[in-house]
Coordinates of C-alpha atoms and ligand atoms in Angstrom, one line a residue:
X110 CA -2.0 -20.1 -74.7
X111 CA -2.9 -18.7 -78.1
X112 CA -5.9 -16.4 -78.3
X113 CA -8.2 -15.9 -81.2
X114 CA -10.9 -13.5 -82.4
X115 CA -14.4 -14.8 -82.9
X116 CA -17.0 -12.6 -84.7
X117 CA -20.8 -13.2 -84.4
X118 CA -23.2 -11.9 -87.0
X119 CA -25.4 -10.4 -84.3
X120 CA -22.6 -8.8 -82.2
X121 CA -20.6 -5.8 -83.3
X122 CA -17.4 -6.5 -81.5
X123 CA -15.1 -9.5 -81.9
X124 CA -14.6 -11.6 -78.8
X125 CA -11.1 -12.7 -77.8
X126 CA -10.8 -16.2 -76.3
X127 CA -8.1 -18.8 -75.7
X128 CA -7.8 -21.7 -78.1
X129 CA -10.0 -24.6 -77.1
X130 CA -12.9 -22.5 -75.8
X131 CA -16.3 -24.0 -76.5
X132 CA -18.5 -22.0 -78.9
X133 CA -21.3 -21.8 -76.4
X134 CA -18.9 -20.1 -74.0
X135 CA -17.7 -17.7 -76.6
X136 CA -21.3 -16.9 -77.5
X137 CA -22.2 -16.3 -73.8
X138 CA -19.3 -13.8 -73.5
X139 CA -20.9 -11.9 -76.4
X140 CA -24.2 -11.9 -74.6
X141 CA -25.7 -14.4 -77.0
X142 CA -27.7 -17.2 -75.3
X143 CA -27.7 -20.4 -77.3
X144 CA -30.3 -23.0 -76.3
X145 CA -29.0 -26.3 -75.0
X146 CA -32.0 -28.5 -74.4
X147 CA -29.9 -31.7 -74.0
X148 CA -27.6 -30.0 -71.5
X149 CA -24.8 -29.6 -74.0
X150 CA -24.3 -33.3 -74.6
X151 CA -24.3 -33.1 -78.3
X152 CA -27.5 -35.1 -78.6
X153 CA -30.3 -32.7 -79.6
X154 CA -28.7 -30.6 -82.3
X155 CA -30.5 -27.5 -81.2
X156 CA -27.4 -25.5 -80.5
X157 CA -26.3 -25.7 -84.2
X158 CA -24.5 -22.6 -85.5
X159 CA -23.0 -21.8 -88.9
X160 CA -19.3 -21.4 -89.1
X161 CA -19.0 -18.9 -91.9
X162 CA -15.1 -19.0 -91.9
X163 CA -12.2 -19.7 -89.7
X164 CA -10.9 -22.7 -87.7
X165 CA -12.9 -24.8 -85.3
X166 CA -12.8 -28.4 -84.2
X167 CA -16.0 -30.3 -84.0
X168 CA -15.7 -32.8 -81.2
X169 CA -19.0 -34.5 -82.1
X170 CA -21.2 -34.2 -85.1
X171 CA -23.6 -37.0 -84.2
X172 CA -26.6 -34.8 -84.6
X173 CA -25.5 -33.3 -87.9
X174 CA -25.9 -34.7 -91.4
X175 CA -23.2 -34.6 -93.9
X176 CA -25.0 -31.9 -95.8
X177 CA -25.3 -29.9 -92.5
X178 CA -21.5 -30.2 -92.0
X179 CA -20.8 -29.3 -95.7
X180 CA -22.9 -26.2 -95.2
X181 CA -20.7 -25.2 -92.3
X182 CA -22.9 -26.2 -89.3
X183 CA -21.4 -27.1 -86.0
X184 CA -22.8 -27.9 -82.6
X185 CA -21.9 -25.0 -80.4
X186 CA -21.8 -27.3 -77.3
X187 CA -19.3 -29.6 -79.0
X188 CA -17.1 -27.3 -81.0
X189 CA -14.0 -25.5 -79.9
X190 CA -12.1 -22.5 -81.3
X191 CA -8.8 -23.3 -83.0
X192 CA -8.3 -20.0 -84.9
X193 CA -10.1 -16.7 -85.8
X194 CA -13.6 -17.5 -86.8
X195 CA -16.8 -15.9 -88.0
X196 CA -20.1 -17.4 -86.7
X197 CA -23.8 -17.0 -87.6
X198 CA -26.3 -18.0 -85.0
X199 CA -29.6 -19.0 -86.7
X200 CA -32.9 -18.3 -85.0
X201 CA -34.1 -21.4 -83.1
X202 CA -37.0 -21.9 -85.4
X203 CA -34.6 -22.2 -88.4
X204 CA -32.6 -24.8 -86.6
X205 CA -35.7 -26.9 -85.9
X206 CA -36.8 -26.8 -89.5
X207 CA -33.4 -27.5 -90.9
X208 CA -32.9 -30.5 -88.7
X209 CA -36.3 -32.1 -89.0
X210 CA -38.2 -31.2 -92.2
X211 CA -35.9 -30.0 -94.9
X212 CA -35.4 -33.5 -96.2
X213 CA -39.0 -33.9 -97.3
X214 CA -39.5 -34.2 -101.0
X215 CA -41.6 -31.5 -102.6
X216 CA -45.1 -32.5 -103.7
X217 CA -45.4 -34.0 -107.2
X218 CA -44.4 -31.9 -110.1
X219 CA -45.5 -32.6 -113.7
X220 CA -43.0 -35.2 -115.0
X221 CA -40.3 -33.8 -117.2
X222 CA -41.3 -33.9 -120.9
X223 CA -44.8 -34.9 -120.1
X224 CA -47.2 -34.7 -123.0
X225 CA -50.9 -35.1 -121.9
X226 CA -52.1 -35.8 -125.4
X227 CA -50.1 -39.0 -125.8
X228 CA -49.7 -40.1 -122.1
X229 CA -53.3 -39.7 -121.0
X230 CA -55.9 -42.4 -121.3
X231 CA -58.7 -39.8 -121.4
X232 CA -59.1 -38.5 -124.9
X233 CA -61.5 -36.2 -126.7
X234 CA -62.3 -36.5 -130.4
X235 CA -64.5 -34.4 -132.6
X236 CA -66.8 -36.3 -135.0
X237 CA -69.0 -35.1 -137.9
X238 CA -71.6 -37.7 -138.7
X239 CA -73.5 -38.1 -141.9
X240 CA -77.2 -37.6 -140.9
X241 CA -79.5 -40.6 -141.5
X242 CA -81.7 -40.6 -144.5
X243 CA -84.3 -42.8 -146.2
X244 CA -81.3 -44.4 -147.9
X245 CA -79.1 -44.7 -144.8
X246 CA -81.1 -46.4 -142.1
X247 CA -78.2 -47.0 -139.7
X248 CA -79.2 -46.6 -136.0
X249 CA -77.8 -43.7 -134.0
X250 CA -75.5 -45.7 -131.8
X251 CA -74.2 -47.8 -134.8
X252 CA -73.6 -44.6 -136.7
X253 CA -71.6 -43.1 -133.8
X254 CA -69.6 -46.3 -133.3
X255 CA -68.7 -46.6 -137.0
X256 CA -67.6 -42.9 -137.1
X257 CA -65.6 -43.3 -133.9
X258 CA -63.8 -46.4 -135.2
X259 CA -62.9 -44.5 -138.4
X260 CA -61.6 -41.5 -136.5
X261 CA -59.7 -43.2 -133.7
X262 CA -58.9 -46.7 -134.9
X263 CA -60.3 -48.0 -131.6
X264 CA -62.4 -51.1 -132.3
X265 CA -64.9 -51.1 -129.5
X266 CA -66.8 -48.3 -127.8
X267 CA -68.7 -49.1 -124.5
X268 CA -71.5 -46.9 -123.1
X269 CA -74.0 -46.9 -120.3
X270 CA -77.7 -47.2 -120.9
X271 CA -78.2 -43.7 -119.7
X272 CA -75.7 -42.3 -122.3
X273 CA -77.6 -44.2 -125.0
X274 CA -80.9 -42.8 -123.8
X275 CA -79.6 -39.2 -124.3
X276 CA -77.7 -39.8 -127.5
X277 CA -80.4 -39.2 -130.1
X278 CA -81.3 -35.8 -128.7
X279 CA -77.6 -34.6 -128.6
X280 CA -76.8 -35.8 -132.1
X281 CA -79.8 -34.0 -133.5
X282 CA -79.4 -30.8 -131.5
X283 CA -75.8 -30.6 -132.5
X284 CA -76.6 -31.1 -136.1
X285 CA -74.6 -34.3 -136.1
X286 CA -71.4 -32.6 -135.1
X287 CA -70.3 -33.9 -131.6
X288 CA -67.3 -34.3 -129.4
X289 CA -66.7 -37.5 -127.6
X290 CA -64.7 -37.7 -124.3
X291 CA -63.6 -41.3 -123.7
X292 CA -61.2 -43.4 -121.8
X293 CA -58.9 -45.3 -124.1
X294 CA -57.9 -48.1 -121.8
X295 CA -57.5 -51.0 -122.1
X296 CA -56.1 -51.1 -125.6
X297 CA -58.6 -51.8 -128.3
X298 CA -61.5 -50.6 -126.2
X299 CA -62.9 -47.3 -125.2
X300 CA -65.4 -46.3 -122.5
X301 CA -67.6 -43.4 -123.5
X302 CA -67.7 -40.7 -120.8
X303 CA -69.4 -37.8 -122.5
X304 CA -71.0 -36.8 -125.8
X305 CA -71.4 -33.0 -126.3
X306 CA -72.2 -30.7 -129.2
X307 CA -68.7 -30.0 -130.7
X308 CA -69.0 -26.2 -130.2
X309 CA -69.7 -26.7 -126.5
X310 CA -66.7 -29.0 -126.0
X311 CA -64.1 -26.9 -127.7
X312 CA -62.7 -25.2 -124.6
X313 CA -64.2 -27.5 -122.0
X314 CA -61.8 -28.5 -119.3
X315 CA -61.1 -32.1 -118.2
X316 CA -60.2 -32.9 -114.6
X317 CA -59.1 -36.0 -112.7
X318 CA -58.7 -37.1 -109.1
X319 CA -55.9 -38.9 -107.4
X320 CA -57.3 -40.3 -104.2
X321 CA -55.4 -42.0 -101.4
X322 CA -57.5 -43.7 -98.7
X323 CA -55.4 -44.1 -95.7
X324 CA -56.7 -45.8 -92.5
X325 CA -56.3 -42.4 -90.8
X326 CA -56.3 -39.8 -93.6
X327 CA -58.0 -39.5 -97.0
X328 CA -56.1 -37.4 -99.4
X329 CA -57.6 -35.9 -102.7
X330 CA -55.7 -34.2 -105.4
X331 CA -57.6 -32.5 -108.3
X332 CA -55.6 -32.5 -111.5
X333 CA -56.0 -30.7 -114.8
X334 CA -55.9 -33.6 -117.2
X335 CA -55.1 -31.4 -120.2
X336 CA -51.8 -30.2 -118.6
X337 CA -51.1 -32.6 -115.8
X338 CA -51.1 -29.8 -113.3
X339 CA -52.2 -30.4 -109.7
X340 CA -54.9 -27.8 -109.1
X341 CA -55.6 -28.5 -105.4
X342 CA -54.5 -30.9 -102.7
X343 CA -56.4 -31.7 -99.6
X344 CA -56.5 -34.2 -96.8
X345 CA -59.1 -35.0 -94.1
X346 CA -59.5 -37.7 -91.4
X347 CA -61.1 -40.8 -92.7
X348 CA -64.5 -40.7 -91.1
X349 CA -64.3 -44.4 -90.5
X350 CA -62.0 -43.7 -87.6
X351 CA -65.1 -43.3 -85.5
X352 CA -65.7 -47.0 -86.0
X353 CA -62.2 -48.3 -85.2
X354 CA -58.6 -47.0 -85.4
X355 CA -57.1 -49.9 -87.3
X356 CA -58.1 -52.1 -90.2
X357 CA -58.9 -55.1 -88.1
X358 CA -61.5 -53.3 -86.0
X359 CA -63.0 -51.8 -89.1
X360 CA -63.3 -55.3 -90.7
X361 CA -65.0 -56.6 -87.6
X362 CA -67.3 -53.6 -87.6
X363 CA -68.1 -54.1 -91.3
X364 CA -69.2 -57.7 -90.5
X365 CA -71.9 -56.5 -88.1
X366 CA -75.4 -55.6 -89.3
X367 CA -75.2 -52.6 -91.6
X368 CA -71.6 -51.9 -90.7
X369 CA -70.2 -52.4 -94.2
X370 CA -72.7 -49.9 -95.7
X371 CA -72.0 -47.4 -92.9
X372 CA -68.3 -47.6 -93.4
X373 CA -68.7 -47.2 -97.1
X374 CA -70.8 -44.1 -96.6
X375 CA -68.2 -42.7 -94.2
X376 CA -65.3 -43.0 -96.5
X377 CA -67.3 -41.7 -99.4
X378 CA -68.2 -38.8 -97.1
X379 CA -64.5 -38.1 -96.6
X380 CA -63.8 -38.2 -100.3
X381 CA -66.8 -36.4 -101.6
X382 CA -66.7 -33.7 -98.9
X383 CA -63.2 -32.8 -100.1
X384 CA -64.2 -32.9 -103.8
X385 CA -67.2 -30.6 -103.1
X386 CA -65.2 -28.1 -101.1
X387 CA -62.4 -28.1 -103.8
X388 CA -65.0 -27.6 -106.6
X389 CA -66.6 -24.7 -104.8
X390 CA -63.3 -23.0 -104.2
X391 CA -61.9 -23.5 -107.6
X392 CA -65.2 -23.1 -109.6
X393 CA -64.7 -26.6 -111.1
X394 CA -67.9 -28.4 -112.2
X395 CA -68.0 -32.0 -110.8
X396 CA -69.3 -33.0 -114.3
X397 CA -65.9 -32.0 -115.7
X398 CA -64.1 -34.5 -113.4
X399 CA -63.9 -37.5 -115.7
X400 CA -61.4 -39.9 -114.1
X401 CA -60.1 -41.0 -110.7
X402 CA -57.4 -43.3 -109.6
X403 CA -57.6 -44.7 -106.1
X404 CA -54.9 -46.1 -103.8
X405 CA -55.2 -47.4 -100.3
X406 CA -54.5 -50.5 -98.3
X407 CA -56.4 -53.6 -99.3
X408 CA -58.9 -53.2 -96.5
X409 CA -59.7 -49.5 -97.3
X410 CA -60.1 -50.4 -101.0
X411 CA -62.6 -53.2 -100.4
X412 CA -64.5 -51.2 -97.8
X413 CA -64.9 -48.4 -100.3
X414 CA -66.2 -50.8 -102.9
X415 CA -68.6 -52.5 -100.6
X416 CA -66.8 -55.9 -101.0
X417 CA -66.9 -58.2 -97.9
X418 CA -63.5 -57.8 -96.1
X419 CA -63.7 -60.6 -93.6
X420 CA -61.2 -62.9 -95.5
X421 CA -58.4 -60.4 -94.9
X422 CA -58.6 -61.0 -91.2
X423 CA -59.0 -64.7 -91.1
X424 CA -56.4 -67.3 -91.9
X425 CA -55.1 -67.8 -94.6
X426 CA -55.5 -63.9 -94.9
X427 CA -56.7 -63.6 -98.5
X428 CA -57.7 -60.3 -100.1
X429 CA -61.0 -60.6 -101.9
X430 CA -59.5 -58.8 -104.9
X431 CA -56.1 -57.4 -105.8
X432 CA -56.7 -56.2 -109.3
X433 CA -60.0 -54.4 -109.5
X434 CA -61.2 -53.7 -113.0
X435 CA -62.0 -50.1 -114.1
X436 CA -65.4 -49.0 -112.7
X437 CA -67.7 -46.1 -113.4
X438 CA -68.1 -43.3 -110.9
X439 CA -71.8 -44.0 -110.4
X440 CA -71.0 -47.5 -109.3
X441 CA -68.4 -46.4 -106.8
X442 CA -70.3 -43.3 -105.6
X443 CA -67.6 -40.7 -106.2
X444 CA -68.9 -37.1 -106.7
X445 CA -67.8 -36.6 -110.3
X446 CA -69.2 -37.1 -113.8
X447 CA -71.3 -40.2 -113.3
X448 CA -69.9 -41.9 -116.4
X449 CA -66.4 -41.0 -115.4
X450 CA -63.8 -43.8 -114.9
X451 CA -62.7 -44.9 -111.5
X452 CA -59.5 -46.9 -111.5
X453 CA -58.7 -48.6 -108.2
X454 CA -55.0 -49.4 -108.5
X455 CA -53.8 -53.0 -108.0
X456 CA -52.5 -54.4 -104.7
X457 CA -50.4 -57.5 -103.9
X458 CA -52.0 -59.2 -100.9
X459 CA -54.3 -58.6 -97.9
X460 CA -51.8 -56.4 -96.1
X461 CA -49.8 -55.0 -99.0
X462 CA -52.2 -52.9 -101.1
X463 CA -52.2 -50.3 -103.9
X464 CA -50.8 -47.7 -101.5
X465 CA -47.5 -49.7 -101.6
X466 CA -47.5 -50.6 -105.3
X467 CA -48.2 -46.9 -106.1
X468 CA -45.6 -45.9 -103.5
X469 CA -42.9 -48.1 -105.1
X470 CA -43.6 -46.4 -108.4
X471 CA -43.5 -42.9 -107.2
X472 CA -40.5 -43.5 -105.0
X473 CA -38.6 -44.6 -108.1
X474 CA -37.3 -47.7 -106.2
X475 CA -37.1 -49.5 -109.5
X476 CA -35.1 -46.8 -111.2
X477 CA -31.8 -48.0 -109.7
X478 CA -29.9 -51.3 -109.4
X479 CA -29.0 -50.3 -105.8
X480 CA -30.4 -52.5 -103.1
X481 CA -33.2 -50.3 -101.7
X482 CA -35.5 -50.5 -98.7
X483 CA -38.9 -48.8 -99.0
X484 CA -41.1 -48.4 -95.9
X485 CA -44.4 -46.9 -95.3
X486 CA -45.2 -46.8 -91.6
X487 CA -48.6 -46.2 -90.3
X488 CA -50.9 -48.5 -88.3
X489 CA -49.3 -51.2 -90.4
X490 CA -45.7 -51.1 -91.4
X491 CA -45.4 -52.2 -95.0
X492 CA -41.9 -52.9 -96.2
X493 CA -40.4 -53.6 -99.7
X494 CA -36.9 -54.6 -100.4
X495 CA -35.5 -54.7 -103.9
X496 CA -34.0 -53.0 -106.9
X497 CA -34.8 -52.7 -110.6
X498 CA -34.6 -56.5 -110.9
X499 CA -36.7 -57.9 -108.0
X500 CA -39.0 -57.0 -105.2
X501 CA -39.9 -58.7 -101.9
X502 CA -42.5 -57.4 -99.5
X503 CA -44.2 -58.0 -96.2
X504 CA -46.4 -56.2 -93.7
X505 CA -46.1 -56.1 -90.0
X506 CA -48.7 -55.1 -87.6
X507 CA -47.1 -52.2 -85.7
X508 CA -50.3 -51.3 -83.9
X509 CA -51.4 -47.7 -83.6
X510 CA -48.5 -46.5 -81.3
X511 CA -46.7 -44.6 -84.1
X512 CA -49.9 -42.7 -84.8
X513 CA -50.1 -41.7 -81.2
X514 CA -52.9 -44.1 -80.3
X515 CA -52.9 -47.0 -77.7
X516 CA -50.7 -44.8 -75.5
X517 CA -52.0 -43.2 -72.3
X518 CA -51.2 -39.6 -73.3
X519 CA -50.9 -40.4 -77.0
X520 CA -52.5 -38.2 -79.7
X521 CA -52.3 -37.6 -83.5
X522 CA -49.7 -35.3 -84.9
X523 CA -51.9 -32.2 -84.4
X524 CA -51.7 -28.9 -82.6
X525 CA -50.7 -29.5 -79.0
X526 CA -48.8 -32.8 -79.7
X527 CA -45.3 -33.1 -78.3
X528 CA -43.4 -34.0 -81.4
X529 CA -39.8 -33.9 -80.2
X530 CA -38.2 -34.1 -76.8
X531 CA -34.7 -33.5 -75.5
X532 CA -33.7 -34.5 -72.0
X533 CA -30.9 -33.0 -70.0
X534 CA -28.6 -35.9 -69.1
X535 CA -27.7 -34.2 -65.7
X536 CA -31.1 -33.0 -64.4
X537 CA -33.4 -35.3 -66.4
X538 CA -35.5 -32.2 -67.2
X539 CA -37.2 -32.4 -70.7
X540 CA -37.4 -29.7 -73.3
X541 CA -40.3 -30.4 -75.7
X542 CA -41.2 -29.1 -79.1
X543 CA -45.0 -28.9 -79.5
X544 CA -46.8 -28.7 -82.8
X545 CA -48.3 -25.2 -83.2
X546 CA -46.2 -23.8 -80.4
X547 CA -49.1 -24.1 -77.9
X548 CA -49.2 -25.8 -74.5
X549 CA -49.0 -29.6 -74.9
X550 CA -52.0 -31.8 -74.9
X551 CA -50.3 -35.2 -75.5
X552 CA -47.6 -37.0 -77.4
X553 CA -47.7 -38.0 -81.0
X554 CA -45.8 -40.9 -82.7
X555 CA -42.6 -39.0 -83.5
X556 CA -42.7 -37.5 -80.0
X557 CA -42.9 -41.0 -78.5
X558 CA -39.9 -42.2 -80.5
X559 CA -37.9 -39.1 -79.5
X560 CA -38.9 -39.4 -75.9
X561 CA -38.0 -43.1 -75.6
X562 CA -34.7 -42.5 -77.4
X563 CA -33.8 -39.7 -75.0
X564 CA -34.8 -41.6 -71.9
X565 CA -32.7 -44.5 -73.1
X566 CA -29.6 -42.4 -73.8
X567 CA -29.9 -40.4 -70.5
X568 CA -30.2 -43.6 -68.4
X569 CA -33.9 -43.1 -67.6
X570 CA -34.6 -46.4 -69.3
X571 CA -32.5 -49.6 -69.5
X572 CA -32.2 -51.8 -72.5
X573 CA -35.3 -53.7 -71.6
X574 CA -37.4 -50.5 -71.4
X575 CA -37.6 -50.4 -67.6
X576 CA -37.8 -47.0 -66.0
X577 CA -34.9 -46.4 -63.6
X578 CA -36.7 -45.5 -60.4
X579 CA -33.5 -44.9 -58.4
X580 CA -32.8 -41.6 -60.2
X581 CA -33.0 -38.4 -58.2
X582 CA -35.7 -36.6 -60.1
X583 CA -39.4 -35.9 -59.2
X584 CA -40.3 -36.7 -62.8
X585 CA -39.9 -40.4 -62.2
X586 CA -42.7 -41.8 -60.0
X587 CA -45.3 -44.5 -59.5
X588 CA -48.5 -43.8 -61.4
X589 CA -51.8 -45.6 -62.1
X590 CA -50.0 -47.8 -64.7
X591 CA -46.8 -48.5 -62.7
X592 CA -43.6 -46.5 -63.1
X593 CA -43.9 -43.4 -65.2
X594 CA -41.9 -40.3 -66.3
X595 CA -43.6 -36.9 -66.3
X596 CA -43.0 -35.2 -69.7
X597 CA -45.0 -32.1 -68.9
X598 CA -46.5 -31.0 -65.6
X599 CA -50.3 -30.2 -65.6
X600 CA -49.5 -26.5 -65.0
X601 CA -47.6 -26.2 -68.3
X602 CA -50.0 -28.3 -70.3
X603 CA -53.4 -27.6 -71.7
X604 CA -55.2 -30.3 -69.7
X605 CA -55.6 -30.8 -66.0
X606 CA -53.3 -33.8 -65.8
X607 CA -49.5 -34.3 -66.0
X608 CA -48.5 -35.7 -69.4
X609 CA -46.6 -38.9 -68.7
X610 CA -45.1 -41.9 -70.4
X611 CA -45.7 -45.1 -68.5
X612 CA -44.1 -48.5 -68.7
X613 CA -47.1 -49.9 -70.6
X614 CA -46.7 -47.2 -73.3
X615 CA -43.0 -48.0 -73.6
X616 CA -43.9 -51.7 -74.0
X617 CA -46.3 -50.8 -76.8
X618 CA -43.7 -48.8 -78.6
X619 CA -41.1 -51.5 -78.2
X620 CA -43.4 -54.1 -79.7
X621 CA -44.3 -51.8 -82.6
X622 CA -40.7 -51.0 -83.5
X623 CA -39.6 -54.7 -83.0
X624 CA -42.2 -55.8 -85.5
X625 CA -41.0 -53.4 -88.1
X626 CA -37.3 -54.1 -87.5
X627 CA -38.0 -57.8 -87.6
X628 CA -39.8 -57.3 -90.9
X629 CA -36.7 -55.7 -92.3
X630 CA -34.6 -58.7 -91.2
X631 CA -37.0 -61.4 -92.5
X632 CA -37.0 -59.7 -95.9
X633 CA -33.3 -59.3 -96.1
X634 CA -32.8 -62.9 -94.9
X635 CA -35.3 -64.2 -97.5
X636 CA -33.1 -63.0 -100.3
X637 CA -29.8 -63.6 -98.5
X638 CA -28.5 -60.0 -98.3
X639 CA -27.3 -58.2 -95.2
X640 CA -29.7 -55.4 -94.3
X641 CA -26.8 -52.9 -93.9
X642 CA -26.0 -53.3 -97.6
X643 CA -29.1 -51.4 -98.6
X644 CA -27.9 -48.3 -100.4
X645 CA -31.1 -46.3 -100.0
X646 CA -33.9 -46.2 -97.5
X647 CA -37.0 -44.6 -98.9
X648 CA -39.6 -43.6 -96.3
X649 CA -43.2 -42.9 -97.4
X650 CA -46.3 -42.0 -95.5
X651 CA -47.0 -39.0 -93.3
X652 CA -45.1 -40.7 -90.5
X653 CA -41.9 -39.9 -92.4
X654 CA -42.8 -36.2 -92.3
X655 CA -42.1 -35.9 -88.7
X656 CA -39.8 -38.7 -87.8
X657 CA -36.3 -37.9 -86.6
X658 CA -34.0 -40.5 -88.2
X659 CA -31.4 -40.4 -85.4
X660 CA -34.0 -41.1 -82.7
X661 CA -35.7 -43.8 -84.7
X662 CA -32.3 -45.5 -85.1
X663 CA -31.6 -45.0 -81.4
X664 CA -34.7 -47.0 -80.4
X665 CA -33.9 -49.6 -83.1
X666 CA -36.8 -48.9 -85.4
X667 CA -34.7 -48.0 -88.4
X668 CA -31.4 -49.7 -89.3
X669 CA -28.2 -47.9 -88.4
X670 CA -26.9 -46.4 -91.6
X671 CA -25.4 -43.1 -92.7
X672 CA -28.1 -40.4 -92.8
X673 CA -27.5 -39.8 -96.5
X674 CA -29.1 -43.1 -97.3
X675 CA -32.5 -42.0 -95.9
X676 CA -34.9 -40.2 -98.1
X677 CA -38.2 -38.9 -96.9
X678 CA -40.8 -38.9 -99.7
X679 CA -44.0 -37.7 -98.1
X680 CA -47.2 -39.4 -99.3
X681 CA -45.8 -41.7 -102.0
X682 CA -49.2 -43.4 -102.3
X683 CA -51.1 -40.3 -103.6
X684 CA -48.1 -39.4 -105.7
X685 CA -48.3 -42.8 -107.4
X686 CA -52.1 -42.4 -107.9
X687 CA -51.3 -39.0 -109.5
X688 CA -48.7 -40.5 -111.9
X689 CA -51.1 -43.3 -112.8
X690 CA -53.9 -40.7 -113.4
X691 CA -51.9 -38.7 -115.9
X692 CA -49.9 -41.4 -117.6
X693 CA -51.1 -44.7 -118.9
X694 CA -47.5 -46.1 -118.9
X695 CA -47.2 -45.3 -115.2
X696 CA -50.5 -47.1 -114.6
X697 CA -49.2 -50.2 -116.5
X698 CA -46.0 -50.1 -114.4
X699 CA -48.0 -50.2 -111.2
X700 CA -49.7 -53.4 -112.4
X701 CA -46.3 -54.8 -113.3
X702 CA -44.9 -53.9 -109.9
X703 CA -47.9 -55.7 -108.2
X704 CA -47.2 -58.8 -110.3
X705 CA -43.4 -58.7 -109.7
X706 CA -43.6 -58.5 -105.9
X707 CA -43.0 -61.6 -103.9
X708 CA -45.1 -61.4 -100.8
X709 CA -43.9 -63.0 -97.5
X710 CA -46.7 -63.6 -95.0
X711 CA -44.9 -63.0 -91.7
X712 CA -47.3 -65.1 -89.5
X713 CA -46.3 -68.1 -91.6
X714 CA -42.5 -67.3 -91.3
X715 CA -40.9 -69.0 -88.4
X716 CA -37.8 -66.7 -88.4
X717 CA -40.0 -63.7 -87.7
X718 CA -40.7 -64.5 -84.1
X719 CA -37.1 -64.9 -83.3
X720 CA -36.2 -61.6 -85.0
X721 CA -39.0 -59.9 -83.2
X722 CA -37.9 -61.1 -79.8
X723 CA -34.3 -60.0 -80.4
X724 CA -35.6 -56.5 -81.5
X725 CA -37.7 -56.0 -78.3
X726 CA -34.7 -54.3 -76.6
X727 CA -33.3 -50.9 -76.9
X728 CA -32.0 -50.6 -79.5
X729 CA -31.6 -54.4 -80.0
X730 CA -30.1 -57.4 -78.2
X731 CA -27.2 -57.2 -80.7
X732 CA -25.7 -53.8 -80.1
X733 CA -23.1 -54.3 -82.8
X734 CA -26.0 -53.7 -85.3
X735 CA -26.2 -50.1 -84.0
X736 CA -22.7 -48.7 -83.9
X737 CA -23.9 -45.0 -83.9
X738 CA -26.1 -45.8 -80.8
X739 CA -23.2 -47.5 -79.2
X740 CA -21.1 -44.4 -79.8
X741 CA -23.8 -42.0 -78.5
X742 CA -24.1 -44.2 -75.3
X743 CA -20.3 -44.0 -74.8
Ligands
LIG715 S1 -27.0 -28.6 -76.7 FE1 -25.7 -29.0 -78.2 S2 -26.5 -30.8 -79.1 FE2 -27.8 -30.4 -77.5

């Protein structure tokens, strides 16, 4: 048999092996240990190496994307030598990053060709007024409005009583030479934000806030409105979590006694705490923050504004308001210039809010004629299907399983959370990746998806999600909640208990993924297009940061499509808020998106239940919809 020379970057001498030798074997002969968490079954992708040159044959590339293969990657457990070759073995950490997070879009950059002076609704104008005299008895406010109209062409200037109270003193102390900061939206009207002596305003900065209120996390970006540059980004748990993990429990809490006021204070605490910290660290004065755009689901929006939320929960599930007018900061309670403008962005319905309209904008769904699926998975799964021409949307209640809640050993994607699992198909021993590289404390949403997919592919679970109790492994046993699988023994964990996944947890996850997949189907059916014809799948939300597409497909959460069609966009909601903050045209487009979306209420759709029941299996009752899973099982 022919023999070939294989060179490794980390080994001085070439290794001679017969044709057909597996790369892991060659590496072993060179004294290089390549990790094989899935037992060399080609399922985990952690044995990936880079073939710099030479001839190899990849027997399976299931765990590699097209760009991985183009870059030369091959699974060492699935690749054989067919000629001389030169191989680089990346450090394990590099493999993990490459396979899981390198597809996340970078945070927002200033749009190309952006010109703040024309795009921005916040303007500043310098005005020199003719002082009053015995012959000119025009009042101060009338004098300012007339000069403003002459200077800007804007017909109407609105101001608060407080601003009018202070006006006379400022006009006189500045010798009638002032600078006005105002918000020039809507057209033909302006809202006065600040009047300053002109010399004070010359170099004064102007800042804005892009705020996304998630059910779990509140994100705040501080933006320089003169340049469009994001100065600081921060995120913090929504303090409301202490009063309920999902929107329904918060609505119920808001309906009791002072619940609504308490929840409002809590979310303001999450927002204002971040603003204050950011201002201290960046030496920005809150008075220089003059505008904020806000996104969030419809419940988060109305709870922030102190609007009763009960109608969202009760049939026929109506949002109290989808298009909130521009408000002032003092009304809303945001820690910024009290006369600053707060612009809550428009939503579509009770369960499709501004987070989704802003997400559709920033994801650029409408920039293409291609059929595109946009999903934002959190406690609720919001889905949009469409193209530049049309948009349909729905929301499905996924429950908190994807956020690591409602599961016995579930936790948020924090340090100590198991975020990915590989199971050896021969021994049923798991290998876990834990956030922060510390002993595990629990399993987060992406860890659950990964775990259930691995259990299914290794035969630990059947199609119906039942744990196979006949297997010869101590990890399968009867627990307090019925059959369970031990993911980590207490001795290797941070707590005192074994970390397990029980049948009830699997049921929760199956229901959550079935709701989302059924939502995809109902939307596709409603417009008469097969789901598989979607050219792009855009995934927003922090969930998308950690999710492993292949595993999500294997459990039947995401449709089975080539990897290249999936794009992970991070927090599309706050990016949309940012674009609306710095560009009036983007803000108008969000309103247009909200009006253009056709909303389908799933509880009123009789095809939903059928689609949901079919999707309650792993990956689905109809396996032909998941050809890659069929191949992996084979
Ligand atoms: S060991 Fe090669 S893919 Fe898992």
